[in-house]
Amino acid sequence: MIHTIPIPTPFAVGRVNTYLIEDDPLTLVDTGPNSGKALDELEQALTALGHRVEDLGLIVVTHQHMDHLGLVSILQRRSGADVAALDLLAPWLADYARSMEADDEFSTQVMARHGIPEDVRYALRAVSHSFRGWGAAAQVTRELHDGGELALRDRTFRVWHRPGHSPSDTVLHDEAAQMLIGGDHLIKHVSSNPLLARPLTGEASVEDRPRALMTYLESLRATRAMDGIAQVLPGHGEPIDDHVALVDERLRLHERRARKV
């Protein structure tokens, strides 16, 4: 059984969906931000389902955004659970503060190169810095690999790297149940932002910056081509029952925007 637990966030996107998978080990996919309110609501939801934080045996992180990973360290410390995340994300998450600082520096350089005024750059960097407390460092103990498996007792997920919204976006495909846990890769009520971000591998070049939108569209096409998906469980909002139609809608949206430009 998979239970959806919507957790409050301080961001405009609203609540983030975490997913409790009743299996062995008891598994939580994403956690919500690092806040007392988020932790309180998560604990209440677990209690209502007959569980405690201390019962968790595995915590899975779908990507590097703080509304999805902020409570990982606290939950890991209290439960002793393994933490599973994409192998490329593990070093970034282990050194969260330094990673965020490097990401902000890269963003500042990109903005400067493209003519964003200095006062705006400083203001945006200050906002980003003030948000960091909603996230926290955590140690990944179970690295996931693109195309590999995440096996529980009763379920096996195929792991797919789907970068674009972030460099680390990861989706989990339960082929037997025809279900995809999608994180923020695909959301029903809004198009996921393809955010410009520092790459997780190699040197970050401002001159040859990542093309996040092109990467995201490529990832969407890869997901569209997948067989055996009857439902997508997203990181925000309602489940998606026809991922092909939604991906086609998103592709048309970006094509219209490209023509306008």
PDB file of N, CA and C in Angstrom, residues 81-167:
ATOM      1  N   ALA A  81      17.209   4.832   9.556  1.00  0.00           N
ATOM      2  CA  ALA A  81      16.870   4.366   8.215  1.00  0.00           C
ATOM      3  C   ALA A  81      18.014   4.597   7.232  1.00  0.00           C
ATOM      4  N   ASP A  82      18.082   3.741   6.219  1.00  0.00           N
ATOM      5  CA  ASP A  82      18.941   4.009   5.078  1.00  0.00           C
ATOM      6  C   ASP A  82      18.365   5.183   4.289  1.00  0.00           C
ATOM      7  N   VAL A  83      19.236   5.910   3.620  1.00  0.00           N
ATOM      8  CA  VAL A  83      18.816   6.991   2.728  1.00  0.00           C
ATOM      9  C   VAL A  83      19.259   6.631   1.319  1.00  0.00           C
ATOM     10  N   ALA A  84      18.298   6.592   0.408  1.00  0.00           N
ATOM     11  CA  ALA A  84      18.575   6.241  -0.984  1.00  0.00           C
ATOM     12  C   ALA A  84      18.387   7.471  -1.860  1.00  0.00           C
ATOM     13  N   ALA A  85      19.347   7.710  -2.745  1.00  0.00           N
ATOM     14  CA  ALA A  85      19.266   8.821  -3.693  1.00  0.00           C
ATOM     15  C   ALA A  85      20.159   8.506  -4.877  1.00  0.00           C
ATOM     16  N   LEU A  86      19.946   9.217  -5.955  1.00  0.00           N
ATOM     17  CA  LEU A  86      20.774   9.064  -7.146  1.00  0.00           C
ATOM     18  C   LEU A  86      22.244   9.210  -6.777  1.00  0.00           C
ATOM     19  N   ASP A  87      23.077   8.356  -7.343  1.00  0.00           N
ATOM     20  CA  ASP A  87      24.509   8.384  -7.004  1.00  0.00           C
ATOM     21  C   ASP A  87      25.133   9.755  -7.247  1.00  0.00           C
ATOM     22  N   LEU A  88      24.690  10.462  -8.290  1.00  0.00           N
ATOM     23  CA  LEU A  88      25.230  11.785  -8.597  1.00  0.00           C
ATOM     24  C   LEU A  88      24.870  12.811  -7.519  1.00  0.00           C
ATOM     25  N   LEU A  89      23.781  12.570  -6.813  1.00  0.00           N
ATOM     26  CA  LEU A  89      23.310  13.520  -5.806  1.00  0.00           C
ATOM     27  C   LEU A  89      23.997  13.340  -4.457  1.00  0.00           C
ATOM     28  N   ALA A  90      24.532  12.155  -4.188  1.00  0.00           N
ATOM     29  CA  ALA A  90      25.063  11.842  -2.858  1.00  0.00           C
ATOM     30  C   ALA A  90      26.108  12.852  -2.373  1.00  0.00           C
ATOM     31  N   PRO A  91      27.136  13.208  -3.158  1.00  0.00           N
ATOM     32  CA  PRO A  91      28.123  14.175  -2.668  1.00  0.00           C
ATOM     33  C   PRO A  91      27.526  15.562  -2.436  1.00  0.00           C
ATOM     34  N   TRP A  92      26.615  15.967  -3.299  1.00  0.00           N
ATOM     35  CA  TRP A  92      25.948  17.266  -3.154  1.00  0.00           C
ATOM     36  C   TRP A  92      25.190  17.323  -1.833  1.00  0.00           C
ATOM     37  N   LEU A  93      24.455  16.265  -1.520  1.00  0.00           N
ATOM     38  CA  LEU A  93      23.634  16.240  -0.315  1.00  0.00           C
ATOM     39  C   LEU A  93      24.479  16.139   0.946  1.00  0.00           C
ATOM     40  N   ALA A  94      25.589  15.431   0.877  1.00  0.00           N
ATOM     41  CA  ALA A  94      26.457  15.275   2.043  1.00  0.00           C
ATOM     42  C   ALA A  94      27.082  16.598   2.467  1.00  0.00           C
ATOM     43  N   ASP A  95      27.295  17.501   1.503  1.00  0.00           N
ATOM     44  CA  ASP A  95      27.901  18.802   1.789  1.00  0.00           C
ATOM     45  C   ASP A  95      26.923  19.896   1.369  1.00  0.00           C
ATOM     46  N   TYR A  96      25.743  19.843   1.920  1.00  0.00           N
ATOM     47  CA  TYR A  96      24.622  20.676   1.500  1.00  0.00           C
ATOM     48  C   TYR A  96      24.957  22.166   1.503  1.00  0.00           C
ATOM     49  N   ALA A  97      25.526  22.673   2.597  1.00  0.00           N
ATOM     50  CA  ALA A  97      25.784  24.107   2.703  1.00  0.00           C
ATOM     51  C   ALA A  97      26.755  24.580   1.623  1.00  0.00           C
ATOM     52  N   ARG A  98      27.840  23.843   1.443  1.00  0.00           N
ATOM     53  CA  ARG A  98      28.820  24.223   0.424  1.00  0.00           C
ATOM     54  C   ARG A  98      28.238  24.062  -0.975  1.00  0.00           C
ATOM     55  N   SER A  99      27.425  23.038  -1.170  1.00  0.00           N
ATOM     56  CA  SER A  99      26.794  22.826  -2.471  1.00  0.00           C
ATOM     57  C   SER A  99      25.863  23.985  -2.819  1.00  0.00           C
ATOM     58  N   MET A 100      25.080  24.425  -1.846  1.00  0.00           N
ATOM     59  CA  MET A 100      24.173  25.539  -2.081  1.00  0.00           C
ATOM     60  C   MET A 100      24.945  26.824  -2.376  1.00  0.00           C
ATOM     61  N   GLU A 101      26.051  27.034  -1.670  1.00  0.00           N
ATOM     62  CA  GLU A 101      26.861  28.223  -1.912  1.00  0.00           C
ATOM     63  C   GLU A 101      27.441  28.207  -3.330  1.00  0.00           C
ATOM     64  N   ALA A 102      27.923  27.038  -3.748  1.00  0.00           N
ATOM     65  CA  ALA A 102      28.460  26.913  -5.104  1.00  0.00           C
ATOM     66  C   ALA A 102      27.364  27.108  -6.152  1.00  0.00           C
ATOM     67  N   ASP A 103      26.178  26.594  -5.874  1.00  0.00           N
ATOM     68  CA  ASP A 103      25.055  26.786  -6.797  1.00  0.00           C
ATOM     69  C   ASP A 103      24.711  28.266  -6.930  1.00  0.00           C
ATOM     70  N   ASP A 104      24.685  28.979  -5.800  1.00  0.00           N
ATOM     71  CA  ASP A 104      24.365  30.407  -5.828  1.00  0.00           C
ATOM     72  C   ASP A 104      25.439  31.199  -6.575  1.00  0.00           C
ATOM     73  N   GLU A 105      26.695  30.839  -6.376  1.00  0.00           N
ATOM     74  CA  GLU A 105      27.774  31.528  -7.066  1.00  0.00           C
ATOM     75  C   GLU A 105      27.664  31.322  -8.580  1.00  0.00           C
ATOM     76  N   PHE A 106      27.357  30.104  -8.982  1.00  0.00           N
ATOM     77  CA  PHE A 106      27.180  29.812 -10.404  1.00  0.00           C
ATOM     78  C   PHE A 106      26.016  30.629 -10.976  1.00  0.00           C
ATOM     79  N   SER A 107      24.906  30.675 -10.248  1.00  0.00           N
ATOM     80  CA  SER A 107      23.743  31.427 -10.712  1.00  0.00           C
ATOM     81  C   SER A 107      24.064  32.916 -10.837  1.00  0.00           C
ATOM     82  N   THR A 108      24.811  33.436  -9.862  1.00  0.00           N
ATOM     83  CA  THR A 108      25.185  34.843  -9.894  1.00  0.00           C
ATOM     84  C   THR A 108      26.039  35.152 -11.120  1.00  0.00           C
ATOM     85  N   GLN A 109      26.979  34.268 -11.434  1.00  0.00           N
ATOM     86  CA  GLN A 109      27.835  34.468 -12.601  1.00  0.00           C
ATOM     87  C   GLN A 109      27.031  34.420 -13.907  1.00  0.00           C
ATOM     88  N   VAL A 110      26.081  33.491 -13.962  1.00  0.00           N
ATOM     89  CA  VAL A 110      25.244  33.393 -15.163  1.00  0.00           C
ATOM     90  C   VAL A 110      24.409  34.665 -15.321  1.00  0.00           C
ATOM     91  N   MET A 111      23.828  35.140 -14.222  1.00  0.00           N
ATOM     92  CA  MET A 111      23.024  36.362 -14.297  1.00  0.00           C
ATOM     93  C   MET A 111      23.870  37.550 -14.738  1.00  0.00           C
ATOM     94  N   ALA A 112      25.082  37.645 -14.193  1.00  0.00           N
ATOM     95  CA  ALA A 112      25.964  38.757 -14.574  1.00  0.00           C
ATOM     96  C   ALA A 112      26.294  38.708 -16.055  1.00  0.00           C
ATOM     97  N   ARG A 113      26.590  37.523 -16.560  1.00  0.00           N
ATOM     98  CA  ARG A 113      26.947  37.373 -17.980  1.00  0.00           C
ATOM     99  C   ARG A 113      25.793  37.784 -18.887  1.00  0.00           C
ATOM    100  N   HIS A 114      24.561  37.603 -18.403  1.00  0.00           N
ATOM    101  CA  HIS A 114      23.393  37.882 -19.237  1.00  0.00           C
ATOM    102  C   HIS A 114      22.709  39.193 -18.872  1.00  0.00           C
ATOM    103  N   GLY A 115      23.433  40.064 -18.166  1.00  0.00           N
ATOM    104  CA  GLY A 115      22.978  41.439 -18.034  1.00  0.00           C
ATOM    105  C   GLY A 115      22.039  41.749 -16.893  1.00  0.00           C
ATOM    106  N   ILE A 116      21.878  40.838 -15.931  1.00  0.00           N
ATOM    107  CA  ILE A 116      21.037  41.138 -14.777  1.00  0.00           C
ATOM    108  C   ILE A 116      21.773  42.167 -13.911  1.00  0.00           C
ATOM    109  N   PRO A 117      21.122  43.278 -13.546  1.00  0.00           N
ATOM    110  CA  PRO A 117      21.796  44.317 -12.765  1.00  0.00           C
ATOM    111  C   PRO A 117      22.336  43.793 -11.438  1.00  0.00           C
ATOM    112  N   GLU A 118      23.408  44.435 -10.977  1.00  0.00           N
ATOM    113  CA  GLU A 118      24.097  43.983  -9.774  1.00  0.00           C
ATOM    114  C   GLU A 118      23.181  43.964  -8.555  1.00  0.00           C
ATOM    115  N   ASP A 119      22.358  45.000  -8.377  1.00  0.00           N
ATOM    116  CA  ASP A 119      21.504  45.057  -7.194  1.00  0.00           C
ATOM    117  C   ASP A 119      20.477  43.930  -7.196  1.00  0.00           C
ATOM    118  N   VAL A 120      20.004  43.556  -8.383  1.00  0.00           N
ATOM    119  CA  VAL A 120      19.057  42.444  -8.489  1.00  0.00           C
ATOM    120  C   VAL A 120      19.757  41.127  -8.166  1.00  0.00           C
ATOM    121  N   ARG A 121      20.989  40.982  -8.647  1.00  0.00           N
ATOM    122  CA  ARG A 121      21.742  39.751  -8.357  1.00  0.00           C
ATOM    123  C   ARG A 121      21.953  39.591  -6.855  1.00  0.00           C
ATOM    124  N   TYR A 122      22.331  40.662  -6.190  1.00  0.00           N
ATOM    125  CA  TYR A 122      22.552  40.590  -4.751  1.00  0.00           C
ATOM    126  C   TYR A 122      21.259  40.271  -4.003  1.00  0.00           C
ATOM    127  N   ALA A 123      20.170  40.886  -4.442  1.00  0.00           N
ATOM    128  CA  ALA A 123      18.887  40.646  -3.781  1.00  0.00           C
ATOM    129  C   ALA A 123      18.456  39.194  -3.932  1.00  0.00           C
ATOM    130  N   LEU A 124      18.597  38.661  -5.135  1.00  0.00           N
ATOM    131  CA  LEU A 124      18.202  37.275  -5.372  1.00  0.00           C
ATOM    132  C   LEU A 124      19.088  36.305  -4.593  1.00  0.00           C
ATOM    133  N   ARG A 125      20.366  36.623  -4.502  1.00  0.00           N
ATOM    134  CA  ARG A 125      21.261  35.755  -3.741  1.00  0.00           C
ATOM    135  C   ARG A 125      20.915  35.785  -2.256  1.00  0.00           C
ATOM    136  N   ALA A 126      20.528  36.950  -1.752  1.00  0.00           N
ATOM    137  CA  ALA A 126      20.121  37.048  -0.348  1.00  0.00           C
ATOM    138  C   ALA A 126      18.866  36.224  -0.078  1.00  0.00           C
ATOM    139  N   VAL A 127      17.924  36.268  -1.019  1.00  0.00           N
ATOM    140  CA  VAL A 127      16.706  35.464  -0.871  1.00  0.00           C
ATOM    141  C   VAL A 127      17.055  33.978  -0.847  1.00  0.00           C
ATOM    142  N   SER A 128      17.907  33.562  -1.774  1.00  0.00           N
ATOM    143  CA  SER A 128      18.314  32.162  -1.823  1.00  0.00           C
ATOM    144  C   SER A 128      18.992  31.744  -0.521  1.00  0.00           C
ATOM    145  N   HIS A 129      19.860  32.616  -0.009  1.00  0.00           N
ATOM    146  CA  HIS A 129      20.571  32.293   1.232  1.00  0.00           C
ATOM    147  C   HIS A 129      19.599  32.144   2.392  1.00  0.00           C
ATOM    148  N   SER A 130      18.572  32.982   2.415  1.00  0.00           N
ATOM    149  CA  SER A 130      17.603  32.910   3.518  1.00  0.00           C
ATOM    150  C   SER A 130      16.770  31.635   3.477  1.00  0.00           C
ATOM    151  N   PHE A 131      16.666  31.022   2.300  1.00  0.00           N
ATOM    152  CA  PHE A 131      15.873  29.796   2.154  1.00  0.00           C
ATOM    153  C   PHE A 131      16.635  28.542   2.573  1.00  0.00           C
ATOM    154  N   ARG A 132      17.952  28.630   2.707  1.00  0.00           N
ATOM    155  CA  ARG A 132      18.745  27.413   2.888  1.00  0.00           C
ATOM    156  C   ARG A 132      18.360  26.602   4.117  1.00  0.00           C
ATOM    157  N   GLY A 133      17.881  27.284   5.143  1.00  0.00           N
ATOM    158  CA  GLY A 133      17.529  26.577   6.367  1.00  0.00           C
ATOM    159  C   GLY A 133      16.392  25.583   6.202  1.00  0.00           C
ATOM    160  N   TRP A 134      15.655  25.674   5.099  1.00  0.00           N
ATOM    161  CA  TRP A 134      14.579  24.708   4.844  1.00  0.00           C
ATOM    162  C   TRP A 134      15.135  23.366   4.371  1.00  0.00           C
ATOM    163  N   GLY A 135      16.434  23.328   4.075  1.00  0.00           N
ATOM    164  CA  GLY A 135      17.099  22.086   3.698  1.00  0.00           C
ATOM    165  C   GLY A 135      18.167  21.738   4.717  1.00  0.00           C
ATOM    166  N   ALA A 136      18.820  20.604   4.546  1.00  0.00           N
ATOM    167  CA  ALA A 136      19.884  20.181   5.458  1.00  0.00           C
ATOM    168  C   ALA A 136      20.678  19.054   4.813  1.00  0.00           C
ATOM    169  N   ALA A 137      21.923  18.931   5.252  1.00  0.00           N
ATOM    170  CA  ALA A 137      22.781  17.859   4.751  1.00  0.00           C
ATOM    171  C   ALA A 137      22.291  16.502   5.237  1.00  0.00           C
ATOM    172  N   ALA A 138      22.599  15.478   4.475  1.00  0.00           N
ATOM    173  CA  ALA A 138      22.264  14.104   4.860  1.00  0.00           C
ATOM    174  C   ALA A 138      23.227  13.149   4.160  1.00  0.00           C
ATOM    175  N   GLN A 139      23.434  11.998   4.769  1.00  0.00           N
ATOM    176  CA  GLN A 139      24.325  10.996   4.220  1.00  0.00           C
ATOM    177  C   GLN A 139      23.530   9.935   3.456  1.00  0.00           C
ATOM    178  N   VAL A 140      23.840   9.794   2.192  1.00  0.00           N
ATOM    179  CA  VAL A 140      23.210   8.745   1.380  1.00  0.00           C
ATOM    180  C   VAL A 140      23.914   7.425   1.670  1.00  0.00           C
ATOM    181  N   THR A 141      23.159   6.431   2.090  1.00  0.00           N
ATOM    182  CA  THR A 141      23.731   5.123   2.409  1.00  0.00           C
ATOM    183  C   THR A 141      23.400   4.066   1.359  1.00  0.00           C
ATOM    184  N   ARG A 142      22.536   4.427   0.426  1.00  0.00           N
ATOM    185  CA  ARG A 142      22.129   3.472  -0.614  1.00  0.00           C
ATOM    186  C   ARG A 142      22.037   4.236  -1.933  1.00  0.00           C
ATOM    187  N   GLU A 143      23.085   4.194  -2.722  1.00  0.00           N
ATOM    188  CA  GLU A 143      23.117   4.949  -3.963  1.00  0.00           C
ATOM    189  C   GLU A 143      22.276   4.259  -5.039  1.00  0.00           C
ATOM    190  N   LEU A 144      21.507   5.072  -5.759  1.00  0.00           N
ATOM    191  CA  LEU A 144      20.682   4.579  -6.852  1.00  0.00           C
ATOM    192  C   LEU A 144      21.351   4.939  -8.175  1.00  0.00           C
ATOM    193  N   HIS A 145      21.184   4.064  -9.158  1.00  0.00           N
ATOM    194  CA  HIS A 145      21.849   4.251 -10.441  1.00  0.00           C
ATOM    195  C   HIS A 145      20.818   4.262 -11.561  1.00  0.00           C
ATOM    196  N   ASP A 146      21.022   5.147 -12.517  1.00  0.00           N
ATOM    197  CA  ASP A 146      20.120   5.249 -13.660  1.00  0.00           C
ATOM    198  C   ASP A 146      19.986   3.890 -14.341  1.00  0.00           C
ATOM    199  N   GLY A 147      18.751   3.407 -14.442  1.00  0.00           N
ATOM    200  CA  GLY A 147      18.487   2.106 -15.041  1.00  0.00           C
ATOM    201  C   GLY A 147      18.575   0.944 -14.074  1.00  0.00           C
ATOM    202  N   GLY A 148      18.990   1.232 -12.827  1.00  0.00           N
ATOM    203  CA  GLY A 148      19.110   0.175 -11.827  1.00  0.00           C
ATOM    204  C   GLY A 148      17.803  -0.096 -11.103  1.00  0.00           C
ATOM    205  N   GLU A 149      17.891  -0.875 -10.037  1.00  0.00           N
ATOM    206  CA  GLU A 149      16.697  -1.276  -9.287  1.00  0.00           C
ATOM    207  C   GLU A 149      16.770  -0.812  -7.839  1.00  0.00           C
ATOM    208  N   LEU A 150      15.603  -0.532  -7.300  1.00  0.00           N
ATOM    209  CA  LEU A 150      15.419  -0.327  -5.866  1.00  0.00           C
ATOM    210  C   LEU A 150      14.439  -1.398  -5.412  1.00  0.00           C
ATOM    211  N   ALA A 151      14.941  -2.420  -4.739  1.00  0.00           N
ATOM    212  CA  ALA A 151      14.126  -3.574  -4.386  1.00  0.00           C
ATOM    213  C   ALA A 151      13.686  -3.508  -2.930  1.00  0.00           C
ATOM    214  N   LEU A 152      12.374  -3.628  -2.715  1.00  0.00           N
ATOM    215  CA  LEU A 152      11.797  -3.842  -1.404  1.00  0.00           C
ATOM    216  C   LEU A 152      11.358  -5.302  -1.337  1.00  0.00           C
ATOM    217  N   ARG A 153      10.713  -5.683  -0.262  1.00  0.00           N
ATOM    218  CA  ARG A 153      10.281  -7.079  -0.162  1.00  0.00           C
ATOM    219  C   ARG A 153       9.242  -7.425  -1.222  1.00  0.00           C
ATOM    220  N   ASP A 154       8.217  -6.565  -1.374  1.00  0.00           N
ATOM    221  CA  ASP A 154       7.093  -6.879  -2.245  1.00  0.00           C
ATOM    222  C   ASP A 154       7.068  -6.066  -3.533  1.00  0.00           C
ATOM    223  N   ARG A 155       7.938  -5.088  -3.648  1.00  0.00           N
ATOM    224  CA  ARG A 155       7.963  -4.227  -4.823  1.00  0.00           C
ATOM    225  C   ARG A 155       9.390  -4.054  -5.313  1.00  0.00           C
ATOM    226  N   THR A 156       9.521  -3.898  -6.602  1.00  0.00           N
ATOM    227  CA  THR A 156      10.810  -3.517  -7.176  1.00  0.00           C
ATOM    228  C   THR A 156      10.584  -2.334  -8.102  1.00  0.00           C
ATOM    229  N   PHE A 157      11.347  -1.278  -7.858  1.00  0.00           N
ATOM    230  CA  PHE A 157      11.270  -0.081  -8.682  1.00  0.00           C
ATOM    231  C   PHE A 157      12.458  -0.028  -9.636  1.00  0.00           C
ATOM    232  N   ARG A 158      12.185   0.325 -10.875  1.00  0.00           N
ATOM    233  CA  ARG A 158      13.242   0.653 -11.809  1.00  0.00           C
ATOM    234  C   ARG A 158      13.540   2.152 -11.661  1.00  0.00           C
ATOM    235  N   VAL A 159      14.799   2.495 -11.539  1.00  0.00           N
ATOM    236  CA  VAL A 159      15.230   3.868 -11.283  1.00  0.00           C
ATOM    237  C   VAL A 159      15.630   4.534 -12.599  1.00  0.00           C
ATOM    238  N   TRP A 160      15.071   5.726 -12.836  1.00  0.00           N
ATOM    239  CA  TRP A 160      15.428   6.472 -14.047  1.00  0.00           C
ATOM    240  C   TRP A 160      15.791   7.906 -13.695  1.00  0.00           C
ATOM    241  N   HIS A 161      16.922   8.341 -14.218  1.00  0.00           N
ATOM    242  CA  HIS A 161      17.363   9.730 -14.053  1.00  0.00           C
ATOM    243  C   HIS A 161      16.662  10.570 -15.111  1.00  0.00           C
ATOM    244  N   ARG A 162      15.940  11.607 -14.676  1.00  0.00           N
ATOM    245  CA  ARG A 162      15.180  12.456 -15.595  1.00  0.00           C
ATOM    246  C   ARG A 162      15.496  13.929 -15.309  1.00  0.00           C
ATOM    247  N   PRO A 163      16.725  14.379 -15.590  1.00  0.00           N
ATOM    248  CA  PRO A 163      17.120  15.751 -15.269  1.00  0.00           C
ATOM    249  C   PRO A 163      16.357  16.782 -16.094  1.00  0.00           C
ATOM    250  N   GLY A 164      16.368  18.017 -15.597  1.00  0.00           N
ATOM    251  CA  GLY A 164      15.708  19.116 -16.297  1.00  0.00           C
ATOM    252  C   GLY A 164      15.130  20.092 -15.299  1.00  0.00           C
ATOM    253  N   HIS A 165      14.157  19.651 -14.523  1.00  0.00           N
ATOM    254  CA  HIS A 165      13.647  20.479 -13.426  1.00  0.00           C
ATOM    255  C   HIS A 165      14.760  20.741 -12.426  1.00  0.00           C
ATOM    256  N   SER A 166      15.554  19.734 -12.152  1.00  0.00           N
ATOM    257  CA  SER A 166      16.811  19.849 -11.417  1.00  0.00           C
ATOM    258  C   SER A 166      17.791  18.875 -12.052  1.00  0.00           C
ATOM    259  N   PRO A 167      19.084  19.002 -11.760  1.00  0.00           N
ATOM    260  CA  PRO A 167      20.042  18.050 -12.329  1.00  0.00           C
ATOM    261  C   PRO A 167      19.890  16.630 -11.789  1.00  0.00           C
TER     262      PRO A 167
END
